Coordinates of C-alpha atoms and ligand atoms in Angstrom, one line a residue:
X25 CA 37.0 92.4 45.9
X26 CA 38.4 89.7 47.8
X27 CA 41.5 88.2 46.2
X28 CA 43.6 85.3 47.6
X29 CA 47.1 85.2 48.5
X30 CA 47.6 82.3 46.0
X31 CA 46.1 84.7 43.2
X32 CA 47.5 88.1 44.0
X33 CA 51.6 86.0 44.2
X34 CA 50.8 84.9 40.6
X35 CA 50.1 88.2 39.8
X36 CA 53.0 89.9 41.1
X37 CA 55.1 86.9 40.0
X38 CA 53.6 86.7 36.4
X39 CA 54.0 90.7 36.4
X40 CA 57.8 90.5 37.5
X41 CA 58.9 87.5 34.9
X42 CA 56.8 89.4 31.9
X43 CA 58.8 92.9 32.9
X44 CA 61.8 91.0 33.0
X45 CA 61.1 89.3 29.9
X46 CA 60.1 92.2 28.0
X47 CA 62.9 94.4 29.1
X48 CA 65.6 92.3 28.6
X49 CA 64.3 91.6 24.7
X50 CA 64.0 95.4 24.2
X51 CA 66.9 96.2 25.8
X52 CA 68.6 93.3 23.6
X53 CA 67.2 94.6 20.4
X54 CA 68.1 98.4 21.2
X55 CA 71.6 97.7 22.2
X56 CA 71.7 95.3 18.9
X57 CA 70.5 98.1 16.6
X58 CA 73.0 100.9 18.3
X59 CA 75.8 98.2 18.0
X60 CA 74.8 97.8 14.1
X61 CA 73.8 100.9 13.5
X62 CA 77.3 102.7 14.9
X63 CA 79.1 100.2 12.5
X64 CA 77.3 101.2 9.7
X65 CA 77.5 104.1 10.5
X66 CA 81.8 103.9 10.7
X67 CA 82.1 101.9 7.4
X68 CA 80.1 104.5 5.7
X69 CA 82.2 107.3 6.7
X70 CA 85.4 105.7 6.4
X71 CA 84.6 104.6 2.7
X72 CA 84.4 108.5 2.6
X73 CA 87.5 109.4 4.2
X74 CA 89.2 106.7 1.7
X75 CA 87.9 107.8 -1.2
X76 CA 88.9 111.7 -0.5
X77 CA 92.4 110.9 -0.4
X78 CA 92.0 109.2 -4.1
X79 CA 90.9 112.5 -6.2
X80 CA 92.8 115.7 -6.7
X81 CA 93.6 118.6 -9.3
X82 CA 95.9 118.3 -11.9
X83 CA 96.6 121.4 -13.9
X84 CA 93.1 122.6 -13.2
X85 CA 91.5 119.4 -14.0
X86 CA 90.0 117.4 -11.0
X87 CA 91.4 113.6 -11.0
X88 CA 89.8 110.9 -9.7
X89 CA 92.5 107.5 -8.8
X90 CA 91.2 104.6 -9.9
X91 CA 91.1 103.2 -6.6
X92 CA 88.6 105.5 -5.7
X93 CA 85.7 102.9 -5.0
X94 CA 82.4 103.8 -6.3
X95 CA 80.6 101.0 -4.5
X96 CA 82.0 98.9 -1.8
X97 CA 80.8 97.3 1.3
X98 CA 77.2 98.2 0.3
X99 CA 78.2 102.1 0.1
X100 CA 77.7 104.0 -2.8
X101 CA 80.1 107.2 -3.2
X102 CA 79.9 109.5 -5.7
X103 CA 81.4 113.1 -6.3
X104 CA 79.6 116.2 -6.7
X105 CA 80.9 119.8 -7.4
X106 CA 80.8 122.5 -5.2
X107 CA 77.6 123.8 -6.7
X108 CA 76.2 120.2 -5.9
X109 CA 76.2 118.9 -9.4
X110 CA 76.8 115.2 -9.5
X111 CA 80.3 114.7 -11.3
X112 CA 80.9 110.9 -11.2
X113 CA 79.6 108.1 -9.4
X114 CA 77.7 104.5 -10.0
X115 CA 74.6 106.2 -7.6
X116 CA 71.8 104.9 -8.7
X117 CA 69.7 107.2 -10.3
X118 CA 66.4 106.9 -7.8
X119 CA 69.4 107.6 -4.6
X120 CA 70.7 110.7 -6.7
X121 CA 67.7 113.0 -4.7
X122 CA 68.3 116.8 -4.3
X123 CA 69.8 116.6 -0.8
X124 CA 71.4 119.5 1.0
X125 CA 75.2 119.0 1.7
X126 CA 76.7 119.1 5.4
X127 CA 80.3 118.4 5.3
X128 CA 80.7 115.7 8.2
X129 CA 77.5 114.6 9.1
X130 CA 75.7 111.9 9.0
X131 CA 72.1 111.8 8.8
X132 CA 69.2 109.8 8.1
X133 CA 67.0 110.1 5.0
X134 CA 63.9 109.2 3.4
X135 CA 64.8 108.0 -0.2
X136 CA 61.7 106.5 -2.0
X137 CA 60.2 105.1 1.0
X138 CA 63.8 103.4 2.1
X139 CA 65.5 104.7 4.8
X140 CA 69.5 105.1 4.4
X141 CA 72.5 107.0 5.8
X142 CA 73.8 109.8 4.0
X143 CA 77.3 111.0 4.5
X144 CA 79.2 114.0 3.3
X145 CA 82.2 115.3 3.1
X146 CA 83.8 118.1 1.3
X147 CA 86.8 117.6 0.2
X148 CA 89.1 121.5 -0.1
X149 CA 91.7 121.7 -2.8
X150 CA 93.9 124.0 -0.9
X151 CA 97.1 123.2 -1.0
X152 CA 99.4 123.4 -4.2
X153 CA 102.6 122.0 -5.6
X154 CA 103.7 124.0 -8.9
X155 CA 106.5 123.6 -10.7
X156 CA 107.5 126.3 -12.4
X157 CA 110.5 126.5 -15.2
X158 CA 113.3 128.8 -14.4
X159 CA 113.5 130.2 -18.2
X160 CA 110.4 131.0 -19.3
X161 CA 108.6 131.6 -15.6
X162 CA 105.8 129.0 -17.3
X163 CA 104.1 127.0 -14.5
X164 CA 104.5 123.7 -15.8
X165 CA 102.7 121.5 -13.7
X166 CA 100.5 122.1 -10.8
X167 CA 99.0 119.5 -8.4
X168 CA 96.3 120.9 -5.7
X169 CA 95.4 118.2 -2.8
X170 CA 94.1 119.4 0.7
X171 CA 95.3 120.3 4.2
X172 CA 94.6 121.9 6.8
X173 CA 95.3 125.5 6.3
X174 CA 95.3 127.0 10.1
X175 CA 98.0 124.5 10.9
X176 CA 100.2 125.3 8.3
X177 CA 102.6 128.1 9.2
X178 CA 104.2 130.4 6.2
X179 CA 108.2 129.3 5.6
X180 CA 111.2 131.6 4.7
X181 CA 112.8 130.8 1.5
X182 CA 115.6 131.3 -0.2
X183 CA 115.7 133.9 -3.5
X184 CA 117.8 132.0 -5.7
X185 CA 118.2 134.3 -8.8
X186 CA 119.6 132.8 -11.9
X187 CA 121.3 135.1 -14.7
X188 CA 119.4 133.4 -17.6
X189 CA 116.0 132.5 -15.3
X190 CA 113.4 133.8 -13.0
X191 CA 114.4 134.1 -9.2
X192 CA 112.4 131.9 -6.9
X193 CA 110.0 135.0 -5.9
X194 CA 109.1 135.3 -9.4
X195 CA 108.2 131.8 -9.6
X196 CA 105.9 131.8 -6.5
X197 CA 104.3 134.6 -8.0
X198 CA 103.6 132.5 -11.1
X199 CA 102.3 129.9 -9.6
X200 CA 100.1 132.1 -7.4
X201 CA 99.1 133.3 -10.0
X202 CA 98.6 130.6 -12.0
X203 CA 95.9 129.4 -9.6
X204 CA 94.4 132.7 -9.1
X205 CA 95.3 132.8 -5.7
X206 CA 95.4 135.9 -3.4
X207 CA 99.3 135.9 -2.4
X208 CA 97.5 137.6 1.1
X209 CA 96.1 134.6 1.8
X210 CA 98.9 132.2 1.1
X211 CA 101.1 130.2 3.4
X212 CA 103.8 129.6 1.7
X213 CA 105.5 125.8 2.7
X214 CA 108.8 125.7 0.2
X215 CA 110.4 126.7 -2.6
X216 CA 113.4 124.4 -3.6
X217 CA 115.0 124.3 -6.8
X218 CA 114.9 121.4 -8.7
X219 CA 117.9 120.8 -12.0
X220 CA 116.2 119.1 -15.3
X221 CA 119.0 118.2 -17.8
X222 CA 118.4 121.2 -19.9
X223 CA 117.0 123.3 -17.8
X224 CA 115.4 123.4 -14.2
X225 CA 112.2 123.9 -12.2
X226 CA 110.9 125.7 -8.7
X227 CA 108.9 123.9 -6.8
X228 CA 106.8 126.2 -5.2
X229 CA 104.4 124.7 -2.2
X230 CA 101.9 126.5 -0.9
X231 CA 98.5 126.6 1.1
X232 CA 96.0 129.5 0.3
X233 CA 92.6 129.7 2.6
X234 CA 90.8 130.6 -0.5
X235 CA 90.3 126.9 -2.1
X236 CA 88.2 125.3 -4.5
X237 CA 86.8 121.8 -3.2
X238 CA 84.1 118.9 -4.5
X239 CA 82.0 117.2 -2.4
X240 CA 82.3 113.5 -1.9
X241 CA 78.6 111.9 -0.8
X242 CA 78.2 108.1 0.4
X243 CA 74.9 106.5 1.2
X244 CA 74.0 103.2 2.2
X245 CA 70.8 101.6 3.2
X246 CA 70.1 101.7 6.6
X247 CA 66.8 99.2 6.3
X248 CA 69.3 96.2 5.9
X249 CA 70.0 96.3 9.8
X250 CA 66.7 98.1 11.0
X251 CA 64.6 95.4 9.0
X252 CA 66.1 92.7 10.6
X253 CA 65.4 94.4 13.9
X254 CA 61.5 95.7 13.1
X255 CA 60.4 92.6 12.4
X256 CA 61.9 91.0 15.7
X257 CA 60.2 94.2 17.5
X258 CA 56.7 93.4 15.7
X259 CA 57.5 90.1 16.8
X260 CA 58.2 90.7 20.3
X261 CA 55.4 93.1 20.1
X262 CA 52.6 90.8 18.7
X263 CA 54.0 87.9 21.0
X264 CA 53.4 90.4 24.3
X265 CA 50.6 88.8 25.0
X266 CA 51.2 85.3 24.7
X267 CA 54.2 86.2 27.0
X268 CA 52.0 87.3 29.5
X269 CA 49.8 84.2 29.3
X270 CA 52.6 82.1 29.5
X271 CA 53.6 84.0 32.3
X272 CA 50.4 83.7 34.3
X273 CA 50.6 80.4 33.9
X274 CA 53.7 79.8 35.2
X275 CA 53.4 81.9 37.8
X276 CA 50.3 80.7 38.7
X277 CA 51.8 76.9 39.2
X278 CA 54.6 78.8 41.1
X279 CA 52.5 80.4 43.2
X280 CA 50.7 77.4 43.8
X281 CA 53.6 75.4 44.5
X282 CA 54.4 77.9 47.0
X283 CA 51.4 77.7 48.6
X284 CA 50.8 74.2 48.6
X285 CA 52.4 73.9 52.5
X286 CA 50.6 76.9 53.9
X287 CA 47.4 75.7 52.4
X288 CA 47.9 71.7 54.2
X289 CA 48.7 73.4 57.4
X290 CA 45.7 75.6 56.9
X291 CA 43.5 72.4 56.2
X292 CA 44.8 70.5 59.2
X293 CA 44.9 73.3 61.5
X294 CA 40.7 73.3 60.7
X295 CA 41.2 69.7 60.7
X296 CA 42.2 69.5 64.3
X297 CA 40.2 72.3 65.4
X298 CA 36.8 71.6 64.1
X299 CA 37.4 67.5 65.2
X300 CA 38.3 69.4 68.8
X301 CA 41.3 66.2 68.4
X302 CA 44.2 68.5 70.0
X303 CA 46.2 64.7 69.2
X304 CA 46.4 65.0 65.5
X305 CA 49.3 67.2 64.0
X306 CA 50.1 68.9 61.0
X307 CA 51.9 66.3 58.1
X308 CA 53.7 67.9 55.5
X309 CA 56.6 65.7 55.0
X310 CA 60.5 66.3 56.3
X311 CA 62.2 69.8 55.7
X312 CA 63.8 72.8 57.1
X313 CA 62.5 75.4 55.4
X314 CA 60.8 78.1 56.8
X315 CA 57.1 76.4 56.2
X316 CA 58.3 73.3 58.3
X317 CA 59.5 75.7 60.8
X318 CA 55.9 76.8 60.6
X319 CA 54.1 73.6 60.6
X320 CA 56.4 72.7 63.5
X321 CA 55.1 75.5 65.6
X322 CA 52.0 74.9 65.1
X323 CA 52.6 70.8 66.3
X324 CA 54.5 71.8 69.3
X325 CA 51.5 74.8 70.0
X326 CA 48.5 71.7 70.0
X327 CA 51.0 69.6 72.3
X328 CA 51.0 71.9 74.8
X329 CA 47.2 72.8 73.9
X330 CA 46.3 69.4 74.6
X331 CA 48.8 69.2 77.8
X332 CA 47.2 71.8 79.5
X333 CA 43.5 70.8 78.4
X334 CA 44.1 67.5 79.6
X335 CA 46.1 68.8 82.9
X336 CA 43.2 70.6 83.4
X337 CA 40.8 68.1 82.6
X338 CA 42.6 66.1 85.0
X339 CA 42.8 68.3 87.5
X340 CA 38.9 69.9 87.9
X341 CA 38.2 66.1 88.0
X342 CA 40.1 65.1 91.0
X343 CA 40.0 68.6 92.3
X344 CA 36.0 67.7 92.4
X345 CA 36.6 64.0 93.3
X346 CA 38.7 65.4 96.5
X347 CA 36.3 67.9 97.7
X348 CA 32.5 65.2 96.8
X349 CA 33.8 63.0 99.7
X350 CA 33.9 65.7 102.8
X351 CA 30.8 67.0 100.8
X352 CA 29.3 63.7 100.9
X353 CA 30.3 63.2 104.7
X354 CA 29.5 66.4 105.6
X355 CA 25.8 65.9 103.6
X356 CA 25.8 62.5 105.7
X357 CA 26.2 63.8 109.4
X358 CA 23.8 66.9 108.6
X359 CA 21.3 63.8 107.4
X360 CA 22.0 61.5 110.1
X361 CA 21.9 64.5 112.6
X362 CA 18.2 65.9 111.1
X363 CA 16.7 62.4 111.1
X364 CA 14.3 61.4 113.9
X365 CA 17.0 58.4 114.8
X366 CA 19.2 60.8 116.6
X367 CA 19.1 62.7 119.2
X368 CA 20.9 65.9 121.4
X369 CA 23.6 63.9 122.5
X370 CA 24.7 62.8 118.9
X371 CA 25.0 66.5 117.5
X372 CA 28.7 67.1 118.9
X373 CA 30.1 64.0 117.1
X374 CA 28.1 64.9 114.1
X375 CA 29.2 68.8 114.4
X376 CA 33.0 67.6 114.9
X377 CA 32.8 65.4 112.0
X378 CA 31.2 68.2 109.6
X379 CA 34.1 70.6 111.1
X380 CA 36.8 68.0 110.5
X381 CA 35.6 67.5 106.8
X382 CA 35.1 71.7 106.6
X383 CA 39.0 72.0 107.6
X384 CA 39.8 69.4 105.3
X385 CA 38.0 71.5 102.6
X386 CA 39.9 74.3 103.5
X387 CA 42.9 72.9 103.2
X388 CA 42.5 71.8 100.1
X389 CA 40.9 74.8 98.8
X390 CA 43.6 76.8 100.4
X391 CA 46.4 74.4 98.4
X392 CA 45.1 74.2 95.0
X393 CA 44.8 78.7 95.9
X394 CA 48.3 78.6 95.9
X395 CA 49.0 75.6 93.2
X396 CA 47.2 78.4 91.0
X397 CA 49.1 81.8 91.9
X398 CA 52.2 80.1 91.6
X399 CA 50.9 78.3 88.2
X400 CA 50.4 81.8 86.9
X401 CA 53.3 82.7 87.9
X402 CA 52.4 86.2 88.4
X403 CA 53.9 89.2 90.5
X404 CA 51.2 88.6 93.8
X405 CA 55.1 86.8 95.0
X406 CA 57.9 89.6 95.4
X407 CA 61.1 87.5 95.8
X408 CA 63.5 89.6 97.8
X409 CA 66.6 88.8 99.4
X410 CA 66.6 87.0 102.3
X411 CA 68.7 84.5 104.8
X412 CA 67.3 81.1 104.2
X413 CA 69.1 79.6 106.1
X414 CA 67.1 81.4 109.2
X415 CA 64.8 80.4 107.7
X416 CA 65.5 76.2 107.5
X417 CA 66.4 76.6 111.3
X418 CA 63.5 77.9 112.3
X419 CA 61.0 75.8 110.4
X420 CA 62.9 72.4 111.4
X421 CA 63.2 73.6 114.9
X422 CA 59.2 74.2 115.0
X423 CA 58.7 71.3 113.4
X424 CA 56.8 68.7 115.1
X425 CA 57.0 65.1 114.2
X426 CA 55.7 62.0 115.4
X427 CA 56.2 57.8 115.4
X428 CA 59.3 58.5 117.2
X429 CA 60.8 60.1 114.2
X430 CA 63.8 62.0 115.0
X431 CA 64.3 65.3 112.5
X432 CA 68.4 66.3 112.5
X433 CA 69.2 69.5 110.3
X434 CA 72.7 70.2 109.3
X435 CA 72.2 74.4 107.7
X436 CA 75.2 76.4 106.6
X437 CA 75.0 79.5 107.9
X438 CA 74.3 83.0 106.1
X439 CA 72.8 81.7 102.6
X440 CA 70.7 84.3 101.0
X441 CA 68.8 84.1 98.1
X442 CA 66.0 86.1 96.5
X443 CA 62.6 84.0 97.5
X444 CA 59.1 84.7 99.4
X445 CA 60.0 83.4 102.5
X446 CA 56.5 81.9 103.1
X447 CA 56.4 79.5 100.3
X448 CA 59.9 78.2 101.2
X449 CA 58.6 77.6 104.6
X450 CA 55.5 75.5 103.0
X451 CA 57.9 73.8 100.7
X452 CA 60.3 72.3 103.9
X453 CA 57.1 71.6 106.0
X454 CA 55.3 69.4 103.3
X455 CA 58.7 67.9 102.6
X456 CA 59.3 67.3 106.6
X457 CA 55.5 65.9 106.8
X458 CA 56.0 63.9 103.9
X459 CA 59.3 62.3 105.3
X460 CA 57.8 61.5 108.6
X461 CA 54.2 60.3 107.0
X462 CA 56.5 58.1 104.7
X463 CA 59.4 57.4 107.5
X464 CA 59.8 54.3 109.5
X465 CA 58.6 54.6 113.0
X466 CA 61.6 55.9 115.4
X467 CA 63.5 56.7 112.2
X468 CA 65.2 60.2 111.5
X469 CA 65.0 62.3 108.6
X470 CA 67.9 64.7 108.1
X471 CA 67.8 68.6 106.4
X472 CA 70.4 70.1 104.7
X473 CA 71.0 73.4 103.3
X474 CA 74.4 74.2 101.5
X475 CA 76.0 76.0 98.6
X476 CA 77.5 73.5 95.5
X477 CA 79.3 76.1 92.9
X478 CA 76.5 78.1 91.7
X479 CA 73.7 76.4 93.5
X480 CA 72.0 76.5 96.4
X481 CA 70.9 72.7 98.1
X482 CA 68.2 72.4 100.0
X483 CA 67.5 68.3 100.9
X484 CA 65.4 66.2 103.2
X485 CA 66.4 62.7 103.5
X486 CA 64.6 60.1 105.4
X487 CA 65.0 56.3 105.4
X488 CA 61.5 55.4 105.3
X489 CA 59.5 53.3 102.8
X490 CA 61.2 54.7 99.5
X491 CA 59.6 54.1 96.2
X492 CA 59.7 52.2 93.3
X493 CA 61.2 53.8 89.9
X494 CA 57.1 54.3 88.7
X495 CA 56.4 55.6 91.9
X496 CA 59.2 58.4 91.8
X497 CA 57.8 59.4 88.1
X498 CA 54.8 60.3 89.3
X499 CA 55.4 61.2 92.6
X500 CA 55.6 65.4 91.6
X501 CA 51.9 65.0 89.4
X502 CA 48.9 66.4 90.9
X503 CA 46.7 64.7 93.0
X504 CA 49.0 61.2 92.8
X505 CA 49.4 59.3 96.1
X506 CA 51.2 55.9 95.5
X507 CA 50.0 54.7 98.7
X508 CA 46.6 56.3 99.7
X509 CA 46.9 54.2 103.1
X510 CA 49.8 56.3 104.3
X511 CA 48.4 59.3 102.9
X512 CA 45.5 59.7 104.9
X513 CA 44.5 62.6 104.9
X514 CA 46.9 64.0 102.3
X515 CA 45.5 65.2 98.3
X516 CA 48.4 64.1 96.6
X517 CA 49.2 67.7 96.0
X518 CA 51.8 68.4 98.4
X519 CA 54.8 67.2 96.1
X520 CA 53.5 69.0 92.9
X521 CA 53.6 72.5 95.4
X522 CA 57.0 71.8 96.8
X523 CA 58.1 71.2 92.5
X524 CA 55.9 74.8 91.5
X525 CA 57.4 76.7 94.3
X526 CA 61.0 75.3 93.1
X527 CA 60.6 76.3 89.8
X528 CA 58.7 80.0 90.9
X529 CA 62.4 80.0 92.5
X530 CA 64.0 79.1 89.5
X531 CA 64.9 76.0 91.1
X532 CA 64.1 72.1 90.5
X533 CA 62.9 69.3 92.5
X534 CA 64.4 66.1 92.7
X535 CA 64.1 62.8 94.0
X536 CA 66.6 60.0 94.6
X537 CA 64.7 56.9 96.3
X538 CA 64.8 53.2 96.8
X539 CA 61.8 51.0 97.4
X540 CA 62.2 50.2 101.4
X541 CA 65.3 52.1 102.2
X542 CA 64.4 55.6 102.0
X543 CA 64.0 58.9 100.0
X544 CA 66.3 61.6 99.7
X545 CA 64.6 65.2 98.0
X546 CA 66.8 67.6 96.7
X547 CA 65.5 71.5 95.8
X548 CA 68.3 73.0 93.7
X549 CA 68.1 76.5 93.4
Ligands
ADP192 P1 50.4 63.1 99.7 O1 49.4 64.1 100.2 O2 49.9 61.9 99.3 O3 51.6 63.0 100.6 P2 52.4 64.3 98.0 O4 52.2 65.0 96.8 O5 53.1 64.9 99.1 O6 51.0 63.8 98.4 O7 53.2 63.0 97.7 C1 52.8 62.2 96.6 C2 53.1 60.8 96.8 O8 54.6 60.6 96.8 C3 52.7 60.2 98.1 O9 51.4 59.7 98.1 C4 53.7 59.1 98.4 O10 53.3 57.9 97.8 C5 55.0 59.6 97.7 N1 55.9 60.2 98.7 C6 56.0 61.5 98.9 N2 57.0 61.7 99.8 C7 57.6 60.5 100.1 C8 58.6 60.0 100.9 N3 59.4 60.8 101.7 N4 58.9 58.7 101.0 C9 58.2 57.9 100.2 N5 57.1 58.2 99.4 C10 56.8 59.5 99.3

């Protein structure tokens, strides 16, 4: 199945914002209902912890504080004896289920379809304060609360004896007694002596590992929180889908925003190819984005497209217009040669004239061969070092002008630079024949080759005819003579060599001129 760019980024975008979406509500709604549930969690077991501090035994009997809060805070705390039986409490009866005691824990339970938090703790009678009266060795009082009995460590005490009373030993006997302790187990804590104003007491303190206790249970409901927070998951649940369409459709107008661009360069890209119009460019408004970027390339690609189709163009048509007229002459003198007007004695004119117009023909051919391999650039030319100025001599030594035209050449000696030594001979010959073909008669046209910082000069100068600022434009273009009389048997295509064989170089071509004073042509490689 074929699915579009547009369609498959509305996907992944509509997939991405409904993940995002979805995770970020769960993990909203499970941190909220940790958060809640941990604090529910804390107030039920600290109402606990309060309320074990409030009861202890008095003389046997266990004694619940009135502060001890049977309902607070939406927690319900009751007290139960060791057995489990409920002993006081404002439970309600449907909470007061048969529910196994775990001192510490909390846990989750089903009561009658409602959920709530149970939490138990038991709650050890271990540690005693008698008081115990010196004369008749009668406990007297006895309070038992809890502690921890592995931290307590047993204390020495001192055996006060009194003439008409127990000693202290008796008394903790007594009151170990009196609780039906087993003294092997006890850790004793103190034993002080306390005056009444008839008589006196012991106070005998004491820890004993084997302890009664009671168990103190809280519950609250746990629904009040998770309610709130089911009925945002249905919610979030059942609005899943209309999330997603949302998100489609969001993501779709996104996506197509996105798009938009690519799909106008796309449009005029066919636009401009299917109209074969190489003119027309892409529109899609200012920006610096990477899609302008995009559309930009694309502008600059047809420019030079439509450059080169139209150099082209350009240049098959005068390349053909050049080589119809020795065709045509040569087609003329073969005609003229044939026909029954002439005779023997005409056929070495009309043989010179069809070689004259063949050499001309080869020329040309042999120019535009060479306009081409250095148009492509390619590696048919090895550059490799060599002495140009040699070179320069040379070719302005052999040179060998005419209409008086003196040619002076001023080389610095020893300048070497990677080139194919044949094009840079063809570059200062057309240059020399253009500046005599252009020079005035018995004028002088001077060379020079020298090194400026980096560069390398190479410059004809002649004061011929000049041009005019047009002129010099267009004077480097294929195939353009400005002044076809003086040209003569030139194509126009000398210039545009010398300027492709620069540049093969790495070089440029350059020409300063004034309309009847001269030309000066600089190569600067
Ligand atoms: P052509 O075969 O016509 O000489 P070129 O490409 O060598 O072709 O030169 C292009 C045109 O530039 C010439 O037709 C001429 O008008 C102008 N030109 C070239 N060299 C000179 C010069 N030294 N002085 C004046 N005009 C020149």
């Amino acid at each position: 199945m074929k699915i579009s760019f547009k369609l498959k980024t509305a996907m992944l975008i509509a997939l991405i914002i409904t993940l995002v979406c979805a995770a970020s509500v769960f993990t909203l709604i499970s941190a909220g209902e940790k958060a809640i549930g941990d604090e529910l969690k804390q107030r039920l077991i600290q109402s606990v912890e309060r309320n074990a501090d409030e009861v202890e035994i008095k003389n046997g009997i266990l004694d619940i504080e009135n502060d001890f809060a049977f309902y607070a805070g939406g927690v319900y705390c009751s007290v139960y004896s060791s057995d489990g039986k409920y002993i006081k409490g404002e439970m309600p009866d449907s909470l007061n289920a048969d529910i196994e005691f775990r001192n510490g824990e909390t846990a989750s339970r089903k009561i009658n379809d409602e959920n709530y938090l149970v939490y138990d703790s038991q709650v050890l009678f271990n540690k005693y304060e008698c008081e115990v009266d010196i004369r008749s060795g009668n406990v007297i009082n006895c309070e038992a609360g809890s502690a921890d009995y592995e931290s307590v460590e047993e204390n020495e005490y001192r055996n006060i004896k009194f003439s008409s009373g127990i000693s202290a030993s008796k008394a903790v006997e007594a009151a170990i007694e009196f609780v039906d302790a087993n003294r092997e187990k006890v850790k004793l804590i103190s034993v002080d002596y306390e005056p009444l104003s008839d008589s006196g007491v012991f106070k005998v303190e004491f820890v004993s590992d084997q302890a009664e206790y009671i168990w103190i249970r809280g519950i609250t409901p746990a629904d009040s929180t998770g309610n709130a927070f089911s009925t945002i998951n249905r919610w979030v649940l059942c609005s899943l889908p209309l999330l997603i369409f949302v998100a489609a459709i969001l993501a779709y107008l996104i996506a197509k925003r996105i798009i938009k661009p690519v799909e106008d360069i796309t449009l005029s890209a066919k636009d401009i190819s299917s109209g074969n119009d190489l003119s027309k460019r892409i529109e899609i408004g200012n920006g610096r984005d990477e899609i302008h970027v995009l559309a930009d390339t694309f502008n600059e690609m047809f420019e030079r497209l439509g450059k080169s189709f139209e150099n082209e163009r350009q240049f098959t048509s005068d390349a053909s217009h050049e080589l119809r007229t020795p065709l045509a002459v040569i087609k003329g003198e073969c005609e003229f040669a044939l026909s029954k007007n002439s005779n023997a004695s005409d056929y070495p004119e009309a043989f010179r004239e069809i070689q004259a117009q063949a050499d001309k023909m080869t020329a040309l051919v042999s120019t535009l061969l060479t306009l081409t391999r250095t148009d492509q650039k390619s590696s048919k030319f090895v550059l490799e070092p060599n002495d140009i100025s040699i070179l320069c001599e040379e070719v302005c030594a052999d040179f060998r002008s005419d209409r008086g035209i003196s040619i002076k050449y001023d080389i610095e000696k020893n300048i070497v630079m990677n080139c194919e030594p044949v094009l840079i001979c063809r570059l200062l010959e057309n240059l020399l024949t253009n500046s005599v073909k252009y020079g005035k008669e018995n004028g002088e046209t001077v060379v020079k080759l020298y090194k400026e910082k980096e560069h390398i000069i190479l410059s004809i100068a002649d004061n011929g005819i000049g041009m005019t600022a047009e002129e010099k434009e267009k004077a480097f273009n294929r195939f353009y003579r400005a002044d076809s009389a003086r040209s003569g048997e030139g194509f126009g295509l000398g210039l545009s060599l010398v300027s492709k064989i620069a540049e093969l170089h790495g070089g440029t071509a350059v020409v300063e001129s004034e309309k009847g004073k001269g030309s000066e042509f600089r190569i600067i490689f």
